[in-house]
XYZ file of C-alpha atoms in Angstrom:
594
model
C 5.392 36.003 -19.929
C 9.290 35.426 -19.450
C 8.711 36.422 -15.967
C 6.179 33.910 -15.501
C 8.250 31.412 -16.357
C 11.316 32.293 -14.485
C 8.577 32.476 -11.340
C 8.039 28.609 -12.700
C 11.857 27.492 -12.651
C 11.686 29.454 -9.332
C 9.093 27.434 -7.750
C 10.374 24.091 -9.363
C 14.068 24.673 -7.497
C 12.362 25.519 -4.248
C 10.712 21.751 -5.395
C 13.476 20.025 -5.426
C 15.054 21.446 -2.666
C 12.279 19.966 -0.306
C 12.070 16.902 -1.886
C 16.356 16.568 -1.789
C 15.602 16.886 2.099
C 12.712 14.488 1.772
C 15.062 11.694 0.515
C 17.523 12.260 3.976
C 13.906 11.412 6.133
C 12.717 8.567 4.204
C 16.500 6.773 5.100
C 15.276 6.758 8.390
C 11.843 5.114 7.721
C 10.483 1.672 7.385
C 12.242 -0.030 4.085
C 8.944 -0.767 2.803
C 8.341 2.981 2.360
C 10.830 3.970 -0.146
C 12.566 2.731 -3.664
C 16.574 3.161 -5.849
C 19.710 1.987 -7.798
C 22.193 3.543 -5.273
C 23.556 2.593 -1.608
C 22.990 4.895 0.436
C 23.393 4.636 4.396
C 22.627 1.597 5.948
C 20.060 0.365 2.578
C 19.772 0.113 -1.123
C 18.016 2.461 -3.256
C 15.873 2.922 -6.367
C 14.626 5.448 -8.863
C 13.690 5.968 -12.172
C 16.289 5.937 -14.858
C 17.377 10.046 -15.604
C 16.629 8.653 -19.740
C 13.702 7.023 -19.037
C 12.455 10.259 -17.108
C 13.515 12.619 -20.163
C 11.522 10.799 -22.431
C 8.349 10.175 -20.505
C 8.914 13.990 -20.430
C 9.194 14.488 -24.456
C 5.885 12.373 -24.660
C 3.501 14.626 -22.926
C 2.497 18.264 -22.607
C 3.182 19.129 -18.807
C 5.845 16.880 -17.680
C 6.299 18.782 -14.353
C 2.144 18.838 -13.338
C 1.864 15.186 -14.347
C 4.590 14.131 -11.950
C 3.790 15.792 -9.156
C 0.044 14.763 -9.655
C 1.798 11.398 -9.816
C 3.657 11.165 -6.467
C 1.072 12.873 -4.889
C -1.516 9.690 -5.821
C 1.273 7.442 -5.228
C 2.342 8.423 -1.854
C -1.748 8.723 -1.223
C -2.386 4.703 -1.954
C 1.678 4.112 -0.084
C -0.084 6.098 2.960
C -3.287 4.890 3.080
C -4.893 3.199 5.888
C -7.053 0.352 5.234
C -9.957 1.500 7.054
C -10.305 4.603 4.943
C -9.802 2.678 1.518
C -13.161 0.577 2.887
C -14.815 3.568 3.638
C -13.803 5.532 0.358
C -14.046 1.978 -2.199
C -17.131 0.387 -0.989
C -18.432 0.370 -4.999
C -14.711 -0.760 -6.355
C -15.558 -3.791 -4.105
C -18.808 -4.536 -4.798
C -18.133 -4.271 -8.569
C -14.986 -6.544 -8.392
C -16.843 -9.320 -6.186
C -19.671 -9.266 -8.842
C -17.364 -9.966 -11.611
C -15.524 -12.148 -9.729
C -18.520 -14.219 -9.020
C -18.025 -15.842 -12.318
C -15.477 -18.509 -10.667
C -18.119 -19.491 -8.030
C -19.983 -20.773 -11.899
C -16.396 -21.897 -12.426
C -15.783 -23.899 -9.709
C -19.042 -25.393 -9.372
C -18.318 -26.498 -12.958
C -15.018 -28.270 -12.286
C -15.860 -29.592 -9.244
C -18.460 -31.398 -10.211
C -16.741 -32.636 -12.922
C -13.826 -33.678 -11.008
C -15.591 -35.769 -8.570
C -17.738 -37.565 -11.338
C -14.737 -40.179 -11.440
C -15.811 -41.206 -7.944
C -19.953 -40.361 -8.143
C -21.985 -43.697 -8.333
C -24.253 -42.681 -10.529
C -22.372 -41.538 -13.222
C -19.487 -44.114 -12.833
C -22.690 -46.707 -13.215
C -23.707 -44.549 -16.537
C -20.592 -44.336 -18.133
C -17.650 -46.539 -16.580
C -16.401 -50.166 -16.925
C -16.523 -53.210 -14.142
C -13.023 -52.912 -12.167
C -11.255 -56.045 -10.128
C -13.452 -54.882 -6.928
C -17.018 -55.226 -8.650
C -17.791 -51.558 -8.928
C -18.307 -49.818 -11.976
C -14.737 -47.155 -12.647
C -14.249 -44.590 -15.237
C -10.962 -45.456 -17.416
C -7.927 -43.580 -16.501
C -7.250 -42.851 -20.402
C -10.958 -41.497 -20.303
C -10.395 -39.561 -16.802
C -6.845 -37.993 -18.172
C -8.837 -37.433 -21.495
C -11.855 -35.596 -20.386
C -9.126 -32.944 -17.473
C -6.974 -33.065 -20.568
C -9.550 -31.434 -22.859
C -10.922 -29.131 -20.336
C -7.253 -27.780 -20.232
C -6.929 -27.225 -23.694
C -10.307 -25.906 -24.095
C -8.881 -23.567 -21.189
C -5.569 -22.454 -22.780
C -7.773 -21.996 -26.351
C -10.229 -19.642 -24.394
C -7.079 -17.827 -22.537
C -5.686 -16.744 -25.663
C -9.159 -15.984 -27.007
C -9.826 -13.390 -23.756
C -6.259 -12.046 -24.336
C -7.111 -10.766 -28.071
C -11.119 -9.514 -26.523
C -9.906 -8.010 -23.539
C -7.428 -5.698 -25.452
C -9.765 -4.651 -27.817
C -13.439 -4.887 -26.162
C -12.449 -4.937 -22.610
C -12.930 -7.144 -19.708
C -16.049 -6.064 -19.475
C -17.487 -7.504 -22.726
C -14.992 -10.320 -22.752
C -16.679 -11.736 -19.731
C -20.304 -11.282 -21.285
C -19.187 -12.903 -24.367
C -18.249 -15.814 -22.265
C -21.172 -16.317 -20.246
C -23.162 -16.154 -23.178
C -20.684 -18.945 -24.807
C -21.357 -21.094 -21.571
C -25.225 -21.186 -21.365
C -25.016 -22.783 -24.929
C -21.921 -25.151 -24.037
C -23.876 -26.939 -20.855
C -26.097 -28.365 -22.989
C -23.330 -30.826 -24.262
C -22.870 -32.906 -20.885
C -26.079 -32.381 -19.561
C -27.415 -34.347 -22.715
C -24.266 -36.471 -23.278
C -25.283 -40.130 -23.897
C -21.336 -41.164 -24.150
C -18.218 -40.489 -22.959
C -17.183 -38.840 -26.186
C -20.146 -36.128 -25.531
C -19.370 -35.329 -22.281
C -15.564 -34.829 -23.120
C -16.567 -32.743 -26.034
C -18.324 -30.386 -23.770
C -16.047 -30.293 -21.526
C -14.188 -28.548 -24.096
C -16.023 -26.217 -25.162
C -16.739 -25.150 -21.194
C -13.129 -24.837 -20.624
C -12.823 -22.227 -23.473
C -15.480 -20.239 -21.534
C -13.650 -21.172 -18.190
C -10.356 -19.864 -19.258
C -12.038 -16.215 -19.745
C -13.258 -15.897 -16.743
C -9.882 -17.549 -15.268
C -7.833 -14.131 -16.928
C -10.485 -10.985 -16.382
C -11.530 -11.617 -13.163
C -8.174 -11.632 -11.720
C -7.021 -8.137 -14.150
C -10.152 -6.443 -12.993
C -9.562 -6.815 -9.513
C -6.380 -5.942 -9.263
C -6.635 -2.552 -11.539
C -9.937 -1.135 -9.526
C -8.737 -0.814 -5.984
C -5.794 1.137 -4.806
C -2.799 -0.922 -2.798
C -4.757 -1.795 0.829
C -7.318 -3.416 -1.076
C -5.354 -5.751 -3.279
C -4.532 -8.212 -2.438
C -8.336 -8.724 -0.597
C -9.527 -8.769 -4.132
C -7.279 -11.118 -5.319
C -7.388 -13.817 -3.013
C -11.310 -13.418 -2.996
C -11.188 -14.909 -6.775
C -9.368 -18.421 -4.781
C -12.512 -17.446 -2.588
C -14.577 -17.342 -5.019
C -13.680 -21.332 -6.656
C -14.087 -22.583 -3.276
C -17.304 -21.196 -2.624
C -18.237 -22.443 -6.287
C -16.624 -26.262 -4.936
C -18.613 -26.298 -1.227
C -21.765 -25.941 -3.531
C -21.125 -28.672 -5.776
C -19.788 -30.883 -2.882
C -23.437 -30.189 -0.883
C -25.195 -31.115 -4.097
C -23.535 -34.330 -4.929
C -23.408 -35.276 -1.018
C -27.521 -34.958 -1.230
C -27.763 -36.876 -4.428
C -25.155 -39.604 -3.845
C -27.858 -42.453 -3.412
C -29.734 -41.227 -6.343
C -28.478 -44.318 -8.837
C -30.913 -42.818 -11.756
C -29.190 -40.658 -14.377
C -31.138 -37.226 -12.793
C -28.099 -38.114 -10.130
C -25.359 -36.714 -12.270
C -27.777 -34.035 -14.590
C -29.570 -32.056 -12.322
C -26.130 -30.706 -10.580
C -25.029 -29.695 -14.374
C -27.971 -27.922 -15.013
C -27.871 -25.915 -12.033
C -24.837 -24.343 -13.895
C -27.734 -22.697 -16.198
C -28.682 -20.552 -12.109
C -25.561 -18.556 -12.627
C -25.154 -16.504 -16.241
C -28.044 -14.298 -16.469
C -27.447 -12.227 -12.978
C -23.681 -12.487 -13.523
C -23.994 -11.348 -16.871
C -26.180 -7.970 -15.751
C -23.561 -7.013 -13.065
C -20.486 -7.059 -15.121
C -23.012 -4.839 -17.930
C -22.998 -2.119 -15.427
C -19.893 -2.471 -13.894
C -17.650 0.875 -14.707
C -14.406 -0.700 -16.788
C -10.931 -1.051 -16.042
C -9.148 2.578 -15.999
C -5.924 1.115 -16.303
C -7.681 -0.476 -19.754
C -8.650 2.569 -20.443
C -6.092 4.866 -20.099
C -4.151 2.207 -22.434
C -6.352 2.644 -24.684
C -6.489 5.964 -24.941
C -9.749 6.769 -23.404
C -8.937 9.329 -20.954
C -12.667 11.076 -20.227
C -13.849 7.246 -19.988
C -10.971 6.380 -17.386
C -11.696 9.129 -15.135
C -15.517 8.680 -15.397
C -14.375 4.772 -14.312
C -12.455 5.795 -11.371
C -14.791 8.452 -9.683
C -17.686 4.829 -9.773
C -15.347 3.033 -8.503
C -15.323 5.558 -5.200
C -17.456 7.397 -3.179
C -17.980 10.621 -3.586
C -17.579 12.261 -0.568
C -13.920 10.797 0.064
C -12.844 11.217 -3.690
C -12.433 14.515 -4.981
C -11.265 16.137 -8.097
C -7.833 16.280 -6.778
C -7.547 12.767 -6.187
C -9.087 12.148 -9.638
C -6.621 13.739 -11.477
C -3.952 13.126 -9.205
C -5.103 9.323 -10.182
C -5.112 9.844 -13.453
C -2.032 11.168 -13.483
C -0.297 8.337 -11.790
C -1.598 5.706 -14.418
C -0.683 8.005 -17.506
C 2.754 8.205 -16.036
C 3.037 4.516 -14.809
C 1.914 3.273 -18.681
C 4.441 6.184 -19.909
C 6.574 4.750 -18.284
C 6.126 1.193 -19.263
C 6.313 1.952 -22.757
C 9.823 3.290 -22.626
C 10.936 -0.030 -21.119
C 8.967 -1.737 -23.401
C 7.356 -0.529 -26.361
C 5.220 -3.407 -27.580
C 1.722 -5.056 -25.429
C 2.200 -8.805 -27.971
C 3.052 -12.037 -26.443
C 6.233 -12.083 -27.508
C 7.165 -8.355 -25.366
C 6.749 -10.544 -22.613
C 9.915 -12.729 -23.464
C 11.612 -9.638 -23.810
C 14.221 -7.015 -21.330
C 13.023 -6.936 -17.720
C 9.630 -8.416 -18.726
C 11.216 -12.336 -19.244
C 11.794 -12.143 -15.796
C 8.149 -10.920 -14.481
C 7.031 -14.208 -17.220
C 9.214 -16.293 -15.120
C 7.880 -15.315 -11.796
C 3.762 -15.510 -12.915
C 4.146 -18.836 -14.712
C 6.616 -20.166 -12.096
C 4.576 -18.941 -9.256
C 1.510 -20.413 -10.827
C 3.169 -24.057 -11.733
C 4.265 -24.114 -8.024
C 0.195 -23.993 -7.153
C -0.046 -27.568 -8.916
C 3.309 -29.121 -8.151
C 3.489 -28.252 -4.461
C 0.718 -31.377 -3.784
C -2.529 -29.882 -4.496
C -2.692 -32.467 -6.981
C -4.090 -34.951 -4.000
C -6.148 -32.992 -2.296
C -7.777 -32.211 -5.561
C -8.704 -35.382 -5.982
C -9.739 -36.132 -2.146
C -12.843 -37.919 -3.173
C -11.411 -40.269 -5.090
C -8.418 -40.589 -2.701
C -10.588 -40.991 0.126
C -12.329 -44.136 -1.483
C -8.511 -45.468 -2.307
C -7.573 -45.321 0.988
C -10.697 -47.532 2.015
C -13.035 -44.620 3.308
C -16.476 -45.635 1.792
C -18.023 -43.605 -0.377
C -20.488 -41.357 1.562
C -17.978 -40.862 3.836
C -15.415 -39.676 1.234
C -18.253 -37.162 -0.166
C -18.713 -35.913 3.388
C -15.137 -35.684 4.155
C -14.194 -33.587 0.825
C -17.556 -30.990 1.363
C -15.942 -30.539 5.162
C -12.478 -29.958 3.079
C -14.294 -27.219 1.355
C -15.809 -25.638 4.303
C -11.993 -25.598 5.856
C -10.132 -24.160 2.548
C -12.972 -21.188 2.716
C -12.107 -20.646 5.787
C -8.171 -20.870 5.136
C -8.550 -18.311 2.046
C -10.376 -15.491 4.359
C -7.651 -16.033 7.104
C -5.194 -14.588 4.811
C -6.826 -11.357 4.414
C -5.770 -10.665 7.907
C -2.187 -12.328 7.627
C -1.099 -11.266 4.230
C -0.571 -7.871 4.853
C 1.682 -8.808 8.136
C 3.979 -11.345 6.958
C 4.058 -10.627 2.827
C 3.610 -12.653 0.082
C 6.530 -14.538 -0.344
C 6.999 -15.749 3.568
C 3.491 -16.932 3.443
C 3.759 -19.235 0.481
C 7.569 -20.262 1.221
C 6.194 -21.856 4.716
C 3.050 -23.070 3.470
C 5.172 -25.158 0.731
C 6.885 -26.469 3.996
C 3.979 -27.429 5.771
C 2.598 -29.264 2.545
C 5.874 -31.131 2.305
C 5.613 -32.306 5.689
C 1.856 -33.159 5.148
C 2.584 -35.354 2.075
C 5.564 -37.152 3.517
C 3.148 -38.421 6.171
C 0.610 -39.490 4.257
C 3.095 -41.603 2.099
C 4.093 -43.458 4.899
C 0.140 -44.217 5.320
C 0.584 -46.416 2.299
C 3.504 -48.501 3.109
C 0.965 -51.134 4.179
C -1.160 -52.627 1.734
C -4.084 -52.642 1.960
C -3.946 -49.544 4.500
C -5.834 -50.541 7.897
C -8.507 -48.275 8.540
C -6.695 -46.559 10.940
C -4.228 -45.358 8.864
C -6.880 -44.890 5.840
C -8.009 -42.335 7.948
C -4.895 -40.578 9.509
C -4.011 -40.578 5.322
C -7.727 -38.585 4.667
C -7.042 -36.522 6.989
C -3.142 -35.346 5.878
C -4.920 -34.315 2.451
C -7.955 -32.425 4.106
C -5.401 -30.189 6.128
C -2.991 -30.513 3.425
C -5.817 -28.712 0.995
C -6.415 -26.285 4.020
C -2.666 -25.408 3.983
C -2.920 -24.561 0.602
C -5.577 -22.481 0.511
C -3.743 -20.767 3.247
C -0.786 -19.877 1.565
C -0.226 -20.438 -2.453
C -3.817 -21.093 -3.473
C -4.747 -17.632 -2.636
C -1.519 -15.836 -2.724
C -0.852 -16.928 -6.443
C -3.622 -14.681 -7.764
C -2.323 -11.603 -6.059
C 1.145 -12.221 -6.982
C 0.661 -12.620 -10.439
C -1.562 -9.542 -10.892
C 1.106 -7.880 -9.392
C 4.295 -8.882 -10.877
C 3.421 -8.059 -14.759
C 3.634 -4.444 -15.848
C -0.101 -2.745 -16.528
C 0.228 -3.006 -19.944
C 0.856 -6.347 -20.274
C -0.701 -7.796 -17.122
C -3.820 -9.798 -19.151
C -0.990 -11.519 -21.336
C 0.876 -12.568 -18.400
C -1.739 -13.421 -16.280
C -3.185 -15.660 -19.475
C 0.483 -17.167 -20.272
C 0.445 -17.901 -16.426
C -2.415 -19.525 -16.272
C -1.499 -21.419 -19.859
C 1.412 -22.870 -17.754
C -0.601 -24.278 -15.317
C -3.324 -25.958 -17.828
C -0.003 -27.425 -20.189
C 1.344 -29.092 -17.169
C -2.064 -30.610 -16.145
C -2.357 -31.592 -19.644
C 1.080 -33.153 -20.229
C 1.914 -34.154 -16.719
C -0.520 -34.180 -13.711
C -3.544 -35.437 -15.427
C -1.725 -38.386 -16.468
C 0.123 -39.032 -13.403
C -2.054 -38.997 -11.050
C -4.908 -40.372 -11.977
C -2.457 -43.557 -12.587
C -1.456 -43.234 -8.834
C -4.651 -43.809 -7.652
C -6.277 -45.592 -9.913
C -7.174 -49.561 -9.145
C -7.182 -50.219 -12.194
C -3.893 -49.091 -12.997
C -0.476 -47.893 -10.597
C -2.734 -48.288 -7.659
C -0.401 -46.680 -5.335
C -2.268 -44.706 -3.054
C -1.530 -42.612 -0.390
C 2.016 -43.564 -1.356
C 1.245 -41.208 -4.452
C 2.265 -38.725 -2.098
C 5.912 -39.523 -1.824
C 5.856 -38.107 -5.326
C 4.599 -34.949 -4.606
C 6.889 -34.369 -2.008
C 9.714 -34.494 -4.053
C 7.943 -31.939 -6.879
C 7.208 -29.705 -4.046
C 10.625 -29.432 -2.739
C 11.995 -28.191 -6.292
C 9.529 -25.395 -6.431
C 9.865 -24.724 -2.683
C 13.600 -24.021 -3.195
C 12.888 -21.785 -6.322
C 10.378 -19.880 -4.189
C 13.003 -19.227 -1.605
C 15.746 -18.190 -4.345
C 13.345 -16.167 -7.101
C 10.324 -15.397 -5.625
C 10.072 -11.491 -4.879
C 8.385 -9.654 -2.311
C 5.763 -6.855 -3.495
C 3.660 -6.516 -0.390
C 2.868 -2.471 -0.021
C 4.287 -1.850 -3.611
C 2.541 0.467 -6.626
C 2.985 -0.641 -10.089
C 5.358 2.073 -10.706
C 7.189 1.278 -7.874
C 7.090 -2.085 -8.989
C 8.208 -1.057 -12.507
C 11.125 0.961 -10.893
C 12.545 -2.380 -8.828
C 12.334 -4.568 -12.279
C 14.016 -1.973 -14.216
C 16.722 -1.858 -11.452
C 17.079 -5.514 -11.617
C 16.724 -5.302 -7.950
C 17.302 -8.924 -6.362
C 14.548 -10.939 -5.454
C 15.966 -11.175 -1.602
C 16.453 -7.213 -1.879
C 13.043 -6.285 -3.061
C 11.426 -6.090 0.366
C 14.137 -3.922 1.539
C 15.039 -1.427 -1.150
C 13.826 1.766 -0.680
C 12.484 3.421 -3.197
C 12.347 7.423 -3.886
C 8.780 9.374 -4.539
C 8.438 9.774 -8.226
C 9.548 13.625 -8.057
C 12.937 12.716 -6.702
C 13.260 10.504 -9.497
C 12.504 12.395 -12.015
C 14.356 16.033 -10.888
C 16.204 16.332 -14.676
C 13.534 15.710 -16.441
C 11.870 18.378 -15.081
C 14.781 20.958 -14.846
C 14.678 20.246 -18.658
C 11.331 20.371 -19.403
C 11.421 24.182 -17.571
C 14.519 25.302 -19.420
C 12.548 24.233 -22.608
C 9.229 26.519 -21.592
C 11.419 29.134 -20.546
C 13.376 29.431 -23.552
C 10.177 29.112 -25.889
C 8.660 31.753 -23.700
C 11.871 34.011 -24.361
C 11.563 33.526 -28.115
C 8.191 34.314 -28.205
C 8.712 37.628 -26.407
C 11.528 38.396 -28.470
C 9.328 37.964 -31.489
C-alpha cells in the first residue's frame, strides 16, 4: 500500500513538472489564453490563491483527481471551436431558446402596453381632451401605470430569487406563467384606469421572473462558445415579442371600438400553455444543482443538455468536476449565497458592474427610442405613420441583436458597448438640434424619427444585447440569480424614480412638451455612463467562471482583464496537491505500520 502511494507522489511530481513547463509556453500565447497575480515576461499573471487551494483541498475527498478533472474541462470549453460546441449542444440550445421564449410573452406584454399612450382607441377609452383636440392619457397616469409595472417587477424579482434557490428555475418559471394567465384578465376587462394599472402590477410580478431565470439558465447550460449566443438571444427574444405587438396594433389602428385595444391583450393568453410544457421537460440547471447538492441529478442534467455521441463519460465527469471545484471555490471567497454576500469582499465589485452595466442600458438614450411611437407623433409624424415607422424599428433592432452573434466574439464585450454608447451620443445630439425649431418642419420631424429608429438599432447592436451576457457573466455561480435580480432591480428603481417621470414630461403636450429636444438630455446621461464604461467596465470575452473567479479575487484591473493571463487550474493549485499526497501517504504509512 505505501508503495502505492509513493508510485502516487511519483506520478504527481512528474505532474507538475510538465505543467511548470506548460506555464513557459502559454507566455508565448494569445493573452486571452491564460490567467495570475505575478509579472512575468512581457504580461501579468493570475492563479488561485496557495490558501484558497489548501482548503478547497480539506473540503473534498480526492483533491488531486478533482483538479485535474477540472483543468482538463476547463481547457476543453477554453479550446473549443464553435462549430463543434453546435454540433455537440444542439439540445442545450433548443432547451435554453424554449425557456427563453418566455420574453417573446414578455415583450409582447410591454410593448403593447407602452404604445397604448399613443393607440387611438384606447387613448379615446381612457384619456382626457388635450390643447390639439385629441383625446391623451395623463402623464401622472402614464408615469403611474410604467411605475407600477416596475414595482410589480422588482416585487416578482425578489420573489424568483427566494423560488429559484429552493425549487429551481425550472419551477420558478412555471409558477409564473401560471401567475400570468390569471393576471391578464385584469386589463383585458379593465373599465378604468385604476384596473388597468392594477394589472399591470400584478403582470410585472410575473414579468420580473421570467426577466431573472431566463437569463441564469442560459448562461449555466452551454459551455463558453455558446454564451454569449444565448444571452443576447433573450434581447432577441423581447424584440421578437415587440415586432409582434407592433404588427398587431399597426392592423388594428383604425379599429376606434374597444376590441381595438382587447383583442391584442388577449392574445397574451396564445403563449403560457406551450411555454409552460417546454420548460416541464427541460433538464435543470447543473450549476443549480451541484449547489444544491444534487450531484446524480447534475450529471443526469448535463449529459441532456449534449449529444451523445460527442459527450462521453470523461467529459461528464471532467464537467462535473469543474463546477464542484468552481462552487468550492466560491465558497472560500465567500461563504454565504444572501443578498447581503453580494455587498461583501470581491463580490461588491461584480454588484457594481451588473447593476451599473444594466443602468447604462436605460441612461445611454434608449429612453426615446422606447417611446418612438409616441415621439414620432410629437415630432408631427401622423399617427399611422408613427405605428409603421416603430414596427420597421423592430424589424431593424432584430436584425441589430443577431449581428452581434457574429461580432461579439471578435471585438469583446466591452469595445462593443463603449462605441455603441458613442454612436448613441452622436445620434441624440442630432436629434436635439431637430427641435430647436418649434414647431419642427416636417423635414426635420422626419430627419428627428429617423435619429431614434437607428438610434434604437444602435442599441440593440451594442448594450441592449451585450448587457444580458455581461451580467450572467460577471457574478460568481453561486450568487449569479441574486445579482442578476439586484441588476435588474436597478434598472426598474430608476424607471420608477427617474425615467418614467422624466420623460414622459419631455414629450408630453400636455406638459414639458419639449420634443426631440428631450434628447439633449439624454446625451448628457449617456456621456456619464459612457465614461464609467470606459474606466470600470471589464472584459470577459473567452473567460470560464473560474477563471473569472480567479481575476476578481486578484483584483485584476478592469483595463488588465483582457490581457492577464491566467494559469490552468493544476498550476494553480501545485501545494495543495503536494499536501493532499503527503497526507495519503502518511495515512497509508500508519496504516501499514498498524
Amino acid at each position: 500500500m505505501a508503495g502505492s502511494q509513493e508510485h502516487g507522489v511519483g506520478d504527481e511530481e512528474k505532474v507538475q513538472s510538465e505543467t511548470r513547463q506548460d506555464v513557459a509556453g502559454t507566455q508565448e500565447r494569445d493573452s486571452e489564453k491564460g490567467l495570475g497575480n505575478t509579472h512575468l515576461g512581457d504580461g501579468q499573471h493570475a492563479q488561485i490563491d496557495p490558501a484558497i487551494a489548501s482548503r478547497i483541498a480539506a473540503n473534498v475527498d480526492d483533491f488531486m483527481t478533482l483538479v485535474n478533472e477540472a483543468n482538463e474541462a476547463n481547457e476543453r470549453e477554453r479550446g473549443m471551436k464553435l462549430s463543434y460546441a453546435f454540433k455537440v449542444y444542439p439540445k442545450a440550445i433548443a432547451w435554453s431558446m424554449i425557456l427563453s421564449s418566455c420574453l417573446i410573452m414578455e415583450g409582447f406584454g410591454t410593448s403593447i402596453v407602452g404604445s397604448y399612450i399613443s393607440y387611438p382607441p384606447f387613448r379615446d377609452k381612457f384619456g382626457i381632451p388635450s390643447p390639439d383636440g385629441q383625446h391623451q392619457i395623463p402623464a401622472s397616469w402614464q408615469n403611474g401605470i410604467s411605475g407600477a409595472t416596475n414595482v410589480g417587477e422588482i416585487i416578482g424579482l425578489q420573489i424568483a430569487g427566494v423560488l429559484s434557490e429552493r425549487f429551481g428555475y425550472r419551477w420558478t418559471i412555471i409558477s409564473a406563467l401560471g401567475a400570468v394567465t390569471a393576471f391578464i384578465f385584469f386589463p383585458f376587462f379593465a373599465e378604468s384606469l385604476t384596473v388597468f394599472l392594477v394589472g399591470e402590477l400584478f403582470q410585472g410580478m410575473a414579468w420580473g421572473v421570467f426577466q431573472t431565470m431566463t437569463v441564469a439558465y442560459a448562461a449555466e447550460v452551454c459551455p463558453v462558445p455558446l454564451r454569449h449566443y444565448l444571452t443576447t438571444y433573450v434581447n432577441l427574444c423581447w424584440i421578437i415579442g415587440q415586432f409582434i405587438s407592433s404588427g398587431v396594433l399597426v392592423g388594428l389602428v383604425n379599429r376606434t371600438d374597444e376590441w381595438g385595444y382587447r383583442i391584442p391583450f388577449s392574445l397574451q393568453w396564445v403563449w403560457p400553455i406551450p411555454i409552460g410544457i417546454g420548460t416541464y421537460l427541460a433538464p435543470e440547471s447543473p450549476w443549480w444543482c451541484i449547489r444544491r447538492g444534487y450531484k446524480e441529478r447534475a450529471e443526469e442534467s448535463l449529459k441532456r443538455l449534449a449529444r451523445s455521441s460527442g459527450f462521453t463519460q470523461r467529459d461528464a465527469d471532467a464537467a462535473m468536476a469543474l463546477m464542484i471545484y468552481t462552487d468550492e471555490m466560491e465558497k472560500q471567497l465567500s461563504e454565504g449565497t444572501t443578498y447581503w454576500d453580494c455587498f461583501r469582499g470581491i463580490d461588491l465589485r461584480r454588484t457594481e458592474i451588473v447593476c451599473l452595466t444594466w443602468l447604462s442600458q436605460t441612461m445611454c438614450g434608449t429612453a426615446v427610442g422606447g417611446l418612438s411611437s409616441y415621439f414620432y407623433q410629437q415630432a408631427g409624424i401622423s399617427v399611422e405613420d408613427s405605428f409603421k415607422l416603430g414596427w420597421g424599428q423592430n424589424g431593424l433592432n432584430a436584425v441589430g441583436t443577431i449581428a452581434t452573434w457574429f461580432i461579439l466574439n471578435r471585438v469583446g464585450r466591452k469595445t462593443l458597448v463603449f462605441w455603441g454608447m458613442v454612436v448613441m451620443l452622436i445620434l441624440l445630439i442630432i436629434t436635439g438640434f431637430m427641435g430647436i425649431h418649434t414647431p419642427p418642419s416636417t423635414a426635420e420631424s422626419w430627419t428627428a424619427g429617423t435619429m431614434v429608429l437607428l438610434l434604437s438599432v444602435t442599441a440593440n447592436f451594442s448594450i441592449g444585447p451585450v448587457v444580458y451576457t455581461i451580467v450572467s457573466e460577471i457574478p460568481s455561480t453561486r450568487l449569479r440569480a441574486k445579482s442578476i435580480i439586484l441588476a435588474r432591480n436597478a434598472y426598474n428603481a430608476i424607471n420608477i424614480a427617474f425615467i418614467n417621470i422624466v420623460s414622459y414630461r419631455q414629450l408630453s403636450p400636455i406638459e414639458w412638451n419639449w420634443g426631440p429636444k428631450a434628447a439633449f438630455f439624454w446625451a448628457g446621461t449617456n456621456i456619464i455612463f459612457t465614461t464609467w464604461i470606459f474606466f470600470r467596465l471589464p472584459e470577459t470575452k473567452g473567460r470560464t467562471y473560474a477563471e473569472l473567479d480567479i481575476l476578481f479575487e486578484n483584483k485584476i484591473p478592469a483595463r488588465k482583464f483582457a490581457s492577464t493571463k491566467i494559469e490552468t487550474l493544476l498550476q494553480g493549485t501545485q501545494g495543495a496537491q503536494k499536501e493532499q499526497a503527503e497526507i495519503i501517504t502518511s495515512n497509508a504509512e500508519e496504516r501499514t505500520v498498524a
